[in-house]
Amino acid sequence: MEVDRAFILPGERVVATSPSIPVGGPNISAVTALAALCGAVDDAEIGCLGPVMASTHRPEHSGVAELRKFEVLFGRDALITARFVFDQYPELTVATVRALAGVQGRRWESLSEEEPGRIPHEVRDRDDPTAQEISRSNGWRWPYYGAVDTTPLFISAIASLWRSGRDVTEWSGPVSSAADWLLRRLTAGEGLLYSRPANPKGIENQVWKDSWDAYSFPDGTIARPQIASVEAQGLAYDACLDAAGLLEHLSETDTRAVQLRQAAMKVQQLVIETFWTRDDIGRFPAIGMQWNGPGTVARQLAVRASNMGHLLFSHLLDERRFTDQRDDIALALSSPDLLCSAGIRTLAANERRYRPSAYHNGTSWPWDTTVTALGLLRNGYEALASMLMDRVLAVHKASGAFPEFARGDSEDLIVFNETTIDVVDSFGRRNRIAQPAQEIQAFTVGAVIAIEHIREQCVT
C-alpha cells in the first residue's frame, strides 16, 4: 500500500496499514441524519428521545468497525451539536442537558477521572465490548470524565435555555456543582483551564483535539500535560459569565457570581498577555500553554492552528479594545498555510508536525471550520466567513454525508482518507497518522444545519 513518505517524520517507520475503506454513497439530508443520531423516526421526534450519539454510519457499512467507533453519547459532541441547531431544535438542548446532568460527577475517582460537578467525556455501558476493551488496556471506568471543555459547554447550554425564556430551575443543583468545578479548576491552574489527567492512561489532552500528539512546540517537540488549549479558555470565559448570571437568577443569596466574574476577567487577561505571539508572517494566539504546575513558568506553544478561530465564537474578545486581536486572528486564518479546499486545517501546513491526513495535525474538520466561520460572521468578517461556510457545504456535497473530517492537503479538491496508517517513532511510540473519517458525525450534521439556516435567513 502506497504511503506518502513526505509526511513521515525523522525517526519514524511505518508499521501497519489497512485495506481501503469505501468513501461516499447516496446523499443523506441533514435532518435525516440528525434524526438518526437521536434515534428518531423523523424531525418531529428530534429532542424527544434524548441527545445525539457522536456518530453513526450508512446502512451498507454496518459491518465496517472502523466506521462505527463513536456510536454512543459523548458530552462534547452532543453539546456542540445541540448548540448548532438550537434555533431549529431547542428541545435537543433540553434533552442533552437532562441526560448529562444525570451522569454529572459526584465523587473523586481517578480511573474514571470523575470529579464532583464534572460533565463526562464519554458515556458507555460498562458491559459494552468497546468499553471492556478500553478498560482492559487503559483501566478506564465508566462513564469516563476526561474532558475539561464539557463542563463549560454544559453551563453555557443551560444559560442558552434560560436566555430563551425557559424555566431552568430543575438544573439548579447541576449548575451549582458545575460552577464549583470550574472555579476549582481555574484556581488550580492559576487562572487558566488546563488538561490535567488523573488516570496515567487517561486522555492527555482533554479537549476536542485529544490526540496525544496534538500539541507541540514550534520545533515539533510534543508538549506534555498540563496544557491550556486556547479555545478552552474562550469556553471557560463564557461559562464563568453564564454561571454567574444563572446563579444570581436561581438564588439571590449566592455569592459565587462575583468570584466567577473575577475568574472570567483573569482568563481574558491571561489569554491576551500570554497566548499572543509573533512569527515571520504576523501576530496570532498560540495553540496553547504548557505548564508544570505551581512555581513553574508556563511555556507558549507558538504554533498556528485552527483553535484560534474559536476565540471569535466566544465572547472573550468582544470588547472594542480587542480590535487588533480580532484582526490578527482573521488575518492568520486567511493565510494559505491554514486554508485548504475543505476549510481550515487543524494545523498550519508550515508547522513541523503537519500531515494532511493526521487526525488533529492537518485534516480539516467541518465543525471546527463552522465555529470559526460563525465567529468571523459575528465580528464583521463576512467575506471570509462566507467562503468558509461554502467549503463546509462542499465537504458535505463531496461525501454525500457528514464526515468527521477531510484531508487538508488539497487546495483544489475535497479528498478523504481511505486507509489507516500507523507509525512508530524513535522513542517507540505508536501513532496513527491516517484513518478514515466517521461517515455521519453529529457535530458535522449540526454545522451543516447551522449554515443552511444562515443562508435561508439571508435569502428571506
Coordinates of N, CA and C in Angstrom, one line a residue, residues 230-231 285 305-314 329 333 344 368 371-373 375-376:
V230 N -6.1 27.0 23.8 CA -6.6 28.3 23.7 C -8.1 28.4 23.6
E231 N -8.7 27.5 22.8 CA -10.2 27.5 22.6 C -10.9 27.2 23.9
P285 N -2.6 34.1 18.2 CA -2.6 33.4 19.5 C -2.1 32.0 19.3
A305 N -2.7 27.1 14.5 CA -3.7 26.0 14.4 C -5.1 26.6 14.4
S306 N -6.0 25.8 14.0 CA -7.4 26.3 13.9 C -8.0 26.7 15.2
N307 N -7.5 26.3 16.3 CA -8.0 26.6 17.6 C -8.3 28.1 17.8
M308 N -7.4 28.9 17.2 CA -7.5 30.4 17.5 C -8.9 30.9 17.0
G309 N -9.4 30.3 16.0 CA -10.7 30.8 15.4 C -11.8 30.7 16.4
H310 N -11.8 29.8 17.4 CA -12.8 29.7 18.4 C -12.9 30.9 19.3
L311 N -11.8 31.6 19.4 CA -11.9 32.8 20.3 C -12.9 33.8 19.7
L312 N -13.1 33.8 18.4 CA -14.0 34.8 17.8 C -15.5 34.3 18.0
F313 N -15.7 33.0 18.3 CA -17.0 32.5 18.5 C -17.4 32.7 20.0
S314 N -16.4 32.7 20.9 CA -16.6 33.1 22.3 C -16.8 34.6 22.4
I329 N -6.4 37.4 14.3 CA -6.9 36.0 14.1 C -7.5 35.9 12.7
L333 N -6.1 33.3 9.9 CA -6.9 32.2 9.4 C -7.0 32.3 7.8
I344 N -10.6 25.1 7.1 CA -9.4 25.4 7.8 C -8.7 24.2 8.3
D368 N -15.2 22.5 13.2 CA -14.2 23.4 13.6 C -14.2 24.6 12.7
V371 N -17.5 26.7 13.5 CA -17.3 27.6 14.7 C -16.6 28.8 14.3
T372 N -15.5 28.7 13.6 CA -14.7 29.9 13.2 C -15.5 30.8 12.3
A373 N -16.2 30.2 11.3 CA -17.0 31.0 10.4 C -18.1 31.8 11.1
G375 N -18.0 32.7 14.2 CA -17.3 33.8 15.0 C -16.9 34.9 14.1
L376 N -16.4 34.6 12.9 CA -16.0 35.7 11.9 C -17.2 36.5 11.5

